[in-house]
Amino acid sequence: MTLARDHRIDFFRGLALIFIFWDHVPHNPLGQITLRNFGFSDAAEVFVFLAGYAAVLAYGKVLAREGFLIACVKILRRAWVLYVVHIFLLAMLMGIVFFANSHVETRDLVEEMGMHHFISDPQQALIDELLLRFKPNLMDPLPLYIVLLAGLPLVLPLLVRKAWVVVAMSVAVYLTVPLFGWNLAAIKDGVWYFNPVAWQLLFVLGGATAIHAQRPRLPDTRPLMRQPLFMTAALYVVAAGVLTVAWRWPHIHDALVPASLSNLLYPISKTNLSPVRLLHFLALAYVTAKLLPDTGWTQNWLAQQSCRMGRFSLEIFCLGVLLAPLADMVNAMTDDAFAMQIFTALVGAGLMALLGAWLEFNKRLNRLPRTHTHEHIKPRSF
């Protein structure tokens, strides 16, 4: 299993992290240009799909080189690291939110962030935190990835050999969600915002795509306009974009969408990864891959900043989680002035890029004493 790095993956992981940060700063003007405003899916789908892609790419090599036992140990060790990071990140986030709340008089940030459970019942909140049941706002993606990564050893050996079998099983599990309503428990008789029983399909599809990308295949030389799958996917992306934009003007939306279609289409569940969300992301990913078939465009300076963030996605994600309430606090203290909202959004993204640059520089420093280095870069699962 060869592991040539696709810098497009790094770029879109980095871009998704910026979008997640912008989407979680209330009233942020730059949040109006993120993926969620132009289709049914958003940065969360990008995040999970590419996490599956990177995980299978990284641990597939370990499986081939060192065997299943070592691959399993390394996967579970990484899942444990992510669990510890989650606990530490939540503690830091609560401290920042309590600090921000003391400086904002017009809003209750603790309540808005879903942290009142910690105030009302701290002992139970700590237990729920350890069991991944207490997940305030911004803290949902990491527990999802912990569960998905911990389950990867169950399917990895079959995935690298017969990916279609694992995808078929994953689809079958996904279909149990509307039938049985399966989900994991959260606090106060709630459930996980990202249902792992549903979202595992996107993770598996990402892994299957990684396997497929490593296998030699003949390119389709037909013009894109003559490729039926591309045209179908492109039309779906455009139609979803038109409908999503029309949500801002209900009378236009109602004129475009008959009541019978609305009843079939809505509600579009993010928790259970509604089929229209899943199909929109897959169509968007396919169209993007076709329109950007090579990686030459990732070599410009701006794209390199996003690629760098994508290579250190765990650290950048954690920083974005901590920056979001701070940006919200500064915006609130200036009565959400437009200029300040733009400033905090750009500064936050800049700090994320700066951290990525520092982490890459630090990684290069650690390599300097070595006399022999490999040309390829080891993929990071998250």
Tab-separated table of C-alpha atoms in Angstrom:
chain	number	residue	atom	x	y	z
A	1	MET	CA	0.000	0.000	0.000
A	2	THR	CA	1.794	3.132	-1.201
A	3	LEU	CA	1.372	6.366	0.683
A	4	ALA	CA	1.948	9.288	-1.653
A	5	ARG	CA	0.609	12.315	0.159
A	6	ASP	CA	-2.274	14.176	-1.465
A	7	HIS	CA	-1.888	17.812	-0.454
A	8	ARG	CA	-5.507	18.475	-1.415
A	9	ILE	CA	-6.495	16.487	1.673
A	10	ASP	CA	-4.351	18.713	3.898
A	11	PHE	CA	-5.749	21.849	2.261
A	12	PHE	CA	-9.389	20.950	2.759
A	13	ARG	CA	-8.797	19.732	6.320
A	14	GLY	CA	-7.247	23.104	7.115
A	15	LEU	CA	-10.064	24.970	5.390
A	16	ALA	CA	-12.654	22.929	7.300
A	17	LEU	CA	-10.966	23.885	10.591
A	18	ILE	CA	-11.194	27.581	9.687
A	19	PHE	CA	-14.849	27.173	8.737
A	20	ILE	CA	-15.597	25.354	12.011
A	21	PHE	CA	-14.028	28.238	13.943
A	22	TRP	CA	-15.942	30.888	12.005
A	23	ASP	CA	-19.228	28.962	12.265
A	24	HIS	CA	-18.939	28.829	16.061
A	25	VAL	CA	-18.454	32.555	16.622
A	26	PRO	CA	-22.015	33.964	16.904
A	27	HIS	CA	-22.999	36.650	14.373
A	28	ASN	CA	-19.633	36.354	12.629
A	29	PRO	CA	-19.936	37.904	9.129
A	30	LEU	CA	-17.320	35.516	7.740
A	31	GLY	CA	-19.547	32.682	8.908
A	32	GLN	CA	-21.791	33.654	5.998
A	33	ILE	CA	-19.253	32.422	3.436
A	34	THR	CA	-18.680	28.969	4.909
A	35	LEU	CA	-19.882	25.733	3.372
A	36	ARG	CA	-23.107	25.493	5.380
A	37	ASN	CA	-24.536	28.541	3.585
A	38	PHE	CA	-24.341	26.979	0.126
A	39	GLY	CA	-25.536	23.426	0.564
A	40	PHE	CA	-27.041	20.838	2.881
A	41	SER	CA	-23.708	19.704	4.359
A	42	ASP	CA	-21.063	21.748	6.156
A	43	ALA	CA	-17.506	21.562	7.468
A	44	ALA	CA	-18.418	18.712	9.845
A	45	GLU	CA	-18.838	16.304	6.931
A	46	VAL	CA	-15.500	17.401	5.485
A	47	PHE	CA	-13.886	16.913	8.887
A	48	VAL	CA	-15.181	13.363	9.462
A	49	PHE	CA	-14.680	12.134	5.896
A	50	LEU	CA	-11.085	13.329	5.744
A	51	ALA	CA	-10.450	11.967	9.246
A	52	GLY	CA	-11.431	8.529	7.965
A	53	TYR	CA	-9.310	9.029	4.858
A	54	ALA	CA	-6.226	10.011	6.855
A	55	ALA	CA	-6.708	7.312	9.513
A	56	VAL	CA	-6.884	4.475	6.998
A	57	LEU	CA	-3.980	5.943	5.039
A	58	ALA	CA	-1.836	6.113	8.182
A	59	TYR	CA	-2.756	2.853	9.888
A	60	GLY	CA	-3.126	0.889	6.657
A	61	LYS	CA	0.628	1.198	6.227
A	62	VAL	CA	1.199	0.058	9.816
A	63	LEU	CA	-1.061	-2.931	9.188
A	64	ALA	CA	0.862	-3.922	6.051
A	65	ARG	CA	4.291	-3.417	7.593
A	66	GLU	CA	3.894	-4.531	11.212
A	67	GLY	CA	0.729	-6.615	11.338
A	68	PHE	CA	-2.708	-6.317	12.874
A	69	LEU	CA	-1.683	-6.428	16.538
A	70	ILE	CA	0.724	-3.494	16.268
A	71	ALA	CA	-1.745	-1.525	14.149
A	72	CYS	CA	-4.467	-2.162	16.719
A	73	VAL	CA	-2.227	-1.050	19.586
A	74	LYS	CA	-1.240	2.140	17.773
A	75	ILE	CA	-4.839	2.983	16.886
A	76	LEU	CA	-6.054	2.476	20.454
A	77	ARG	CA	-3.077	4.398	21.807
A	78	ARG	CA	-4.003	7.313	19.553
A	79	ALA	CA	-7.635	7.090	20.649
A	80	TRP	CA	-6.465	7.262	24.275
A	81	VAL	CA	-4.382	10.363	23.512
A	82	LEU	CA	-7.439	11.984	21.928
A	83	TYR	CA	-9.511	11.098	25.002
A	84	VAL	CA	-6.981	12.756	27.320
A	85	VAL	CA	-6.849	15.785	25.019
A	86	HIS	CA	-10.650	15.990	25.120
A	87	ILE	CA	-10.708	16.053	28.936
A	88	PHE	CA	-7.970	18.681	29.102
A	89	LEU	CA	-9.564	20.775	26.341
A	90	LEU	CA	-12.940	20.770	28.079
A	91	ALA	CA	-11.343	21.965	31.323
A	92	MET	CA	-9.607	24.803	29.477
A	93	LEU	CA	-12.774	25.699	27.568
A	94	MET	CA	-14.815	25.941	30.765
A	95	GLY	CA	-12.196	28.222	32.313
A	96	ILE	CA	-12.224	30.492	29.262
A	97	VAL	CA	-16.020	30.607	29.112
A	98	PHE	CA	-16.304	31.459	32.821
A	99	PHE	CA	-13.702	34.194	32.305
A	100	ALA	CA	-15.527	35.540	29.242
A	101	ASN	CA	-18.872	35.421	31.037
A	102	SER	CA	-17.508	37.663	33.791
A	103	HIS	CA	-16.713	40.329	31.182
A	104	VAL	CA	-19.970	40.207	29.209
A	105	GLU	CA	-22.978	41.696	30.990
A	106	THR	CA	-25.597	41.375	28.248
A	107	ARG	CA	-25.504	37.600	27.761
A	108	ASP	CA	-25.109	34.390	29.752
A	109	LEU	CA	-22.272	32.669	27.903
A	110	VAL	CA	-22.244	29.763	30.355
A	111	GLU	CA	-25.845	28.942	29.479
A	112	GLU	CA	-25.287	29.514	25.757
A	113	MET	CA	-22.310	27.161	25.747
A	114	GLY	CA	-24.268	24.418	27.508
A	115	MET	CA	-22.170	24.461	30.680
A	116	HIS	CA	-24.927	25.025	33.228
A	117	HIS	CA	-24.864	21.296	34.024
A	118	PHE	CA	-21.418	21.782	35.566
A	119	ILE	CA	-22.690	24.579	37.818
A	120	SER	CA	-25.876	22.828	38.909
A	121	ASP	CA	-24.319	19.399	39.524
A	122	PRO	CA	-20.495	19.511	39.306
A	123	GLN	CA	-19.969	15.988	40.662
A	124	GLN	CA	-22.244	14.398	38.069
A	125	ALA	CA	-20.836	16.689	35.368
A	126	LEU	CA	-17.321	15.405	36.031
A	127	ILE	CA	-18.532	11.814	35.783
A	128	ASP	CA	-20.398	12.622	32.579
A	129	GLU	CA	-17.285	14.307	31.210
A	130	LEU	CA	-15.227	11.153	31.728
A	131	LEU	CA	-17.955	9.076	30.065
A	132	LEU	CA	-18.151	11.488	27.093
A	133	ARG	CA	-21.743	12.368	27.947
A	134	PHE	CA	-21.118	15.989	28.957
A	135	LYS	CA	-20.216	17.819	25.754
A	136	PRO	CA	-20.785	21.585	25.791
A	137	ASN	CA	-20.908	23.515	22.539
A	138	LEU	CA	-17.770	23.116	20.406
A	139	MET	CA	-16.903	19.799	22.089
A	140	ASP	CA	-18.947	17.392	19.945
A	141	PRO	CA	-16.509	16.526	17.100
A	142	LEU	CA	-13.677	15.119	19.211
A	143	PRO	CA	-15.720	12.463	21.106
A	144	LEU	CA	-17.184	11.358	17.780
A	145	TYR	CA	-13.715	10.869	16.350
A	146	ILE	CA	-12.549	9.028	19.479
A	147	VAL	CA	-15.356	6.487	19.104
A	148	LEU	CA	-14.868	6.100	15.353
A	149	LEU	CA	-11.109	5.685	15.663
A	150	ALA	CA	-11.449	3.189	18.519
A	151	GLY	CA	-13.704	1.099	16.283
A	152	LEU	CA	-11.327	1.178	13.310
A	153	PRO	CA	-9.471	-2.068	14.266
A	154	LEU	CA	-12.740	-3.958	13.806
A	155	VAL	CA	-12.847	-3.217	10.086
A	156	LEU	CA	-9.342	-2.159	8.999
A	157	PRO	CA	-8.048	-5.593	7.847
A	158	LEU	CA	-11.122	-6.158	5.681
A	159	LEU	CA	-11.251	-2.535	4.557
A	160	VAL	CA	-7.786	-2.617	2.983
A	161	ARG	CA	-8.631	-5.830	1.096
A	162	LYS	CA	-12.325	-5.638	0.240
A	163	ALA	CA	-13.466	-2.099	0.924
A	164	TRP	CA	-16.846	-2.626	-0.723
A	165	VAL	CA	-17.780	-5.251	1.887
A	166	VAL	CA	-17.069	-2.852	4.758
A	167	VAL	CA	-18.958	-0.057	2.989
A	168	ALA	CA	-21.960	-2.365	2.546
A	169	MET	CA	-21.908	-3.277	6.241
A	170	SER	CA	-21.544	0.392	7.164
A	171	VAL	CA	-24.555	1.319	5.033
A	172	ALA	CA	-26.566	-1.410	6.763
A	173	VAL	CA	-25.643	0.029	10.180
A	174	TYR	CA	-26.510	3.539	8.956
A	175	LEU	CA	-29.964	2.346	7.899
A	176	THR	CA	-30.710	1.134	11.432
A	177	VAL	CA	-30.815	4.734	12.676
A	178	PRO	CA	-34.231	5.652	11.214
A	179	LEU	CA	-35.524	2.153	11.975
A	180	PHE	CA	-34.476	1.841	15.623
A	181	GLY	CA	-33.324	5.341	16.605
A	182	TRP	CA	-29.991	4.102	17.955
A	183	ASN	CA	-27.640	6.708	19.429
A	184	LEU	CA	-25.358	7.115	22.444
A	185	ALA	CA	-26.645	8.686	25.645
A	186	ALA	CA	-25.785	12.227	26.725
A	187	ILE	CA	-26.743	14.270	29.790
A	188	LYS	CA	-30.336	14.828	30.891
A	189	ASP	CA	-31.704	11.925	28.838
A	190	GLY	CA	-30.259	13.490	25.703
A	191	VAL	CA	-28.260	11.901	22.901
A	192	TRP	CA	-25.041	12.685	21.073
A	193	TYR	CA	-25.293	15.631	18.701
A	194	PHE	CA	-23.216	13.662	16.166
A	195	ASN	CA	-24.752	10.192	16.235
A	196	PRO	CA	-21.822	7.750	15.807
A	197	VAL	CA	-24.157	5.067	14.469
A	198	ALA	CA	-24.924	7.332	11.509
A	199	TRP	CA	-21.671	9.251	11.097
A	200	GLN	CA	-19.581	6.068	10.992
A	201	LEU	CA	-20.683	5.716	7.369
A	202	LEU	CA	-18.927	8.926	6.360
A	203	PHE	CA	-15.794	7.851	8.235
A	204	VAL	CA	-15.803	4.470	6.470
A	205	LEU	CA	-16.406	6.101	3.093
A	206	GLY	CA	-13.390	8.302	3.728
A	207	GLY	CA	-11.292	5.233	4.472
A	208	ALA	CA	-12.598	3.397	1.410
A	209	THR	CA	-11.741	6.420	-0.730
A	210	ALA	CA	-8.187	6.344	0.623
A	211	ILE	CA	-7.863	2.681	-0.386
A	212	HIS	CA	-9.323	3.371	-3.823
A	213	ALA	CA	-7.005	6.332	-4.383
A	214	GLN	CA	-3.923	4.135	-3.847
A	215	ARG	CA	-4.866	1.662	-6.568
A	216	PRO	CA	-3.835	2.243	-10.182
A	217	ARG	CA	-6.687	3.031	-12.532
A	218	LEU	CA	-7.145	4.424	-15.996
A	219	PRO	CA	-8.184	8.090	-16.020
A	220	ASP	CA	-11.456	9.079	-17.645
A	221	THR	CA	-10.348	11.152	-20.630
A	222	ARG	CA	-13.837	12.278	-21.609
A	223	PRO	CA	-14.673	15.969	-21.121
A	224	LEU	CA	-16.424	16.565	-17.808
A	225	MET	CA	-19.595	17.637	-19.589
A	226	ARG	CA	-19.802	14.141	-21.088
A	227	GLN	CA	-19.370	12.271	-17.832
A	228	PRO	CA	-22.872	11.397	-16.523
A	229	LEU	CA	-21.798	10.906	-12.905
A	230	PHE	CA	-20.039	14.258	-12.796
A	231	MET	CA	-23.002	16.064	-14.365
A	232	THR	CA	-25.461	14.415	-11.958
A	233	ALA	CA	-23.327	15.326	-8.952
A	234	ALA	CA	-22.813	18.888	-10.197
A	235	LEU	CA	-26.544	19.408	-10.753
A	236	TYR	CA	-27.289	18.136	-7.240
A	237	VAL	CA	-24.698	20.487	-5.733
A	238	VAL	CA	-26.151	23.450	-7.642
A	239	ALA	CA	-29.749	22.554	-6.726
A	240	ALA	CA	-28.843	22.156	-3.050
A	241	GLY	CA	-27.031	25.487	-3.147
A	242	VAL	CA	-30.035	27.264	-4.635
A	243	LEU	CA	-32.375	25.784	-2.014
A	244	THR	CA	-30.028	26.646	0.842
A	245	VAL	CA	-29.648	30.247	-0.285
A	246	ALA	CA	-33.437	30.442	-0.733
A	247	TRP	CA	-33.924	29.620	2.967
A	248	ARG	CA	-33.182	33.284	3.650
A	249	TRP	CA	-36.290	34.272	1.699
A	250	PRO	CA	-39.105	31.867	2.653
A	251	HIS	CA	-41.491	33.115	-0.044
A	252	ILE	CA	-38.922	32.347	-2.752
A	253	HIS	CA	-38.181	28.951	-1.213
A	254	ASP	CA	-41.867	28.047	-1.053
A	255	ALA	CA	-42.266	29.045	-4.690
A	256	LEU	CA	-39.367	26.813	-5.721
A	257	VAL	CA	-40.196	23.775	-3.592
A	258	PRO	CA	-43.664	22.161	-3.709
A	259	ALA	CA	-45.207	21.197	-0.385
A	260	SER	CA	-44.969	17.500	-1.231
A	261	LEU	CA	-41.214	17.812	-1.822
A	262	SER	CA	-40.764	19.859	1.360
A	263	ASN	CA	-42.448	17.139	3.402
A	264	LEU	CA	-40.060	14.601	1.905
A	265	LEU	CA	-36.952	16.767	2.224
A	266	TYR	CA	-37.330	18.287	5.690
A	267	PRO	CA	-36.241	18.150	8.426
A	268	ILE	CA	-32.617	17.704	7.357
A	269	SER	CA	-31.074	16.076	10.409
A	270	LYS	CA	-27.453	16.791	11.196
A	271	THR	CA	-27.476	14.522	14.237
A	272	ASN	CA	-28.436	11.460	12.192
A	273	LEU	CA	-26.636	12.545	8.999
A	274	SER	CA	-29.724	12.926	6.833
A	275	PRO	CA	-29.383	11.206	3.432
A	276	VAL	CA	-29.654	14.539	1.617
A	277	ARG	CA	-26.723	15.869	3.674
A	278	LEU	CA	-24.694	12.746	2.982
A	279	LEU	CA	-25.441	12.825	-0.741
A	280	HIS	CA	-24.670	16.541	-0.933
A	281	PHE	CA	-21.261	16.083	0.626
A	282	LEU	CA	-20.402	13.082	-1.552
A	283	ALA	CA	-21.495	14.971	-4.667
A	284	LEU	CA	-19.518	18.036	-3.613
A	285	ALA	CA	-16.412	15.964	-2.875
A	286	TYR	CA	-16.660	14.195	-6.231
A	287	VAL	CA	-17.126	17.429	-8.182
A	288	THR	CA	-14.234	19.061	-6.323
A	289	ALA	CA	-11.925	16.104	-6.994
A	290	LYS	CA	-12.813	16.210	-10.685
A	291	LEU	CA	-12.337	19.968	-11.008
A	292	LEU	CA	-9.054	19.909	-9.064
A	293	PRO	CA	-7.415	16.661	-10.212
A	294	ASP	CA	-3.835	17.583	-9.317
A	295	THR	CA	-2.076	19.289	-6.411
A	296	GLY	CA	-0.176	22.033	-8.236
A	297	TRP	CA	-2.566	24.727	-7.038
A	298	THR	CA	-1.765	23.871	-3.398
A	299	GLN	CA	1.769	25.247	-3.797
A	300	ASN	CA	0.844	28.940	-3.563
A	301	TRP	CA	1.492	30.715	-0.270
A	302	LEU	CA	-2.118	31.012	0.911
A	303	ALA	CA	-2.953	27.395	0.133
A	304	GLN	CA	0.199	26.297	1.949
A	305	GLN	CA	-1.078	27.897	5.162
A	306	SER	CA	-4.240	25.803	4.973
A	307	CYS	CA	-2.226	22.675	4.101
A	308	ARG	CA	-0.032	23.242	7.131
A	309	MET	CA	-3.063	23.532	9.399
A	310	GLY	CA	-4.461	20.344	7.897
A	311	ARG	CA	-1.263	18.468	8.714
A	312	PHE	CA	-1.652	19.375	12.404
A	313	SER	CA	-5.425	19.147	12.590
A	314	LEU	CA	-5.711	18.073	16.243
A	315	GLU	CA	-3.701	20.994	17.583
A	316	ILE	CA	-5.390	23.490	15.256
A	317	PHE	CA	-8.850	22.188	16.126
A	318	CYS	CA	-8.150	22.580	19.849
A	319	LEU	CA	-6.917	26.135	19.343
A	320	GLY	CA	-10.025	27.000	17.336
A	321	VAL	CA	-12.253	25.668	20.118
A	322	LEU	CA	-10.514	27.918	22.655
A	323	LEU	CA	-10.447	30.978	20.394
A	324	ALA	CA	-14.166	30.914	19.545
A	325	PRO	CA	-15.491	32.017	22.991
A	326	LEU	CA	-12.702	34.592	23.286
A	327	ALA	CA	-13.666	36.074	19.916
A	328	ASP	CA	-17.308	36.050	20.991
A	329	MET	CA	-16.390	37.863	24.219
A	330	VAL	CA	-14.433	40.595	22.411
A	331	ASN	CA	-17.240	41.045	19.888
A	332	ALA	CA	-19.858	41.288	22.640
A	333	MET	CA	-17.818	43.892	24.522
A	334	THR	CA	-17.913	46.094	21.402
A	335	ASP	CA	-21.649	45.520	20.830
A	336	ASP	CA	-20.856	43.219	17.912
A	337	ALA	CA	-19.343	45.996	15.834
A	338	PHE	CA	-18.895	44.799	12.260
A	339	ALA	CA	-15.241	45.834	12.052
A	340	MET	CA	-14.434	44.013	15.296
A	341	GLN	CA	-16.235	40.870	14.136
A	342	ILE	CA	-14.150	40.807	10.961
A	343	PHE	CA	-11.004	41.538	12.961
A	344	THR	CA	-11.509	38.726	15.490
A	345	ALA	CA	-12.401	36.243	12.747
A	346	LEU	CA	-9.249	37.047	10.768
A	347	VAL	CA	-7.011	37.186	13.841
A	348	GLY	CA	-8.330	33.808	14.974
A	349	ALA	CA	-7.632	32.243	11.586
A	350	GLY	CA	-4.209	33.902	11.583
A	351	LEU	CA	-3.365	32.466	14.994
A	352	MET	CA	-4.387	29.020	13.795
A	353	ALA	CA	-2.095	29.414	10.778
A	354	LEU	CA	0.687	30.677	13.038
A	355	LEU	CA	0.375	27.622	15.269
A	356	GLY	CA	0.545	25.399	12.198
A	357	ALA	CA	3.733	27.164	11.069
A	358	TRP	CA	5.293	26.777	14.512
A	359	LEU	CA	4.417	23.088	14.724
A	360	GLU	CA	5.933	22.410	11.315
A	361	PHE	CA	9.063	24.384	12.193
A	362	ASN	CA	9.372	22.470	15.460
A	363	LYS	CA	8.960	19.178	13.613
A	364	ARG	CA	11.780	20.106	11.249
A	365	LEU	CA	14.026	20.991	14.182
A	366	ASN	CA	13.484	17.535	15.625
A	367	ARG	CA	14.611	15.996	12.335
A	368	LEU	CA	17.873	17.948	12.006
A	369	PRO	CA	20.116	15.505	13.944
A	370	ARG	CA	19.127	12.643	11.666
A	371	THR	CA	21.604	11.816	8.946
A	372	HIS	CA	19.126	9.986	6.750
A	373	THR	CA	15.564	11.171	6.169
A	374	HIS	CA	12.785	9.909	3.950
A	375	GLU	CA	11.286	12.080	1.264
A	376	HIS	CA	7.707	11.213	2.112
A	377	ILE	CA	5.815	12.578	5.094
A	378	LYS	CA	4.059	10.212	7.427
A	379	PRO	CA	0.296	10.803	7.273
A	380	ARG	CA	-1.377	11.969	10.470
A	381	SER	CA	-4.739	10.464	11.288
A	382	PHE	CA	-5.929	13.558	13.189
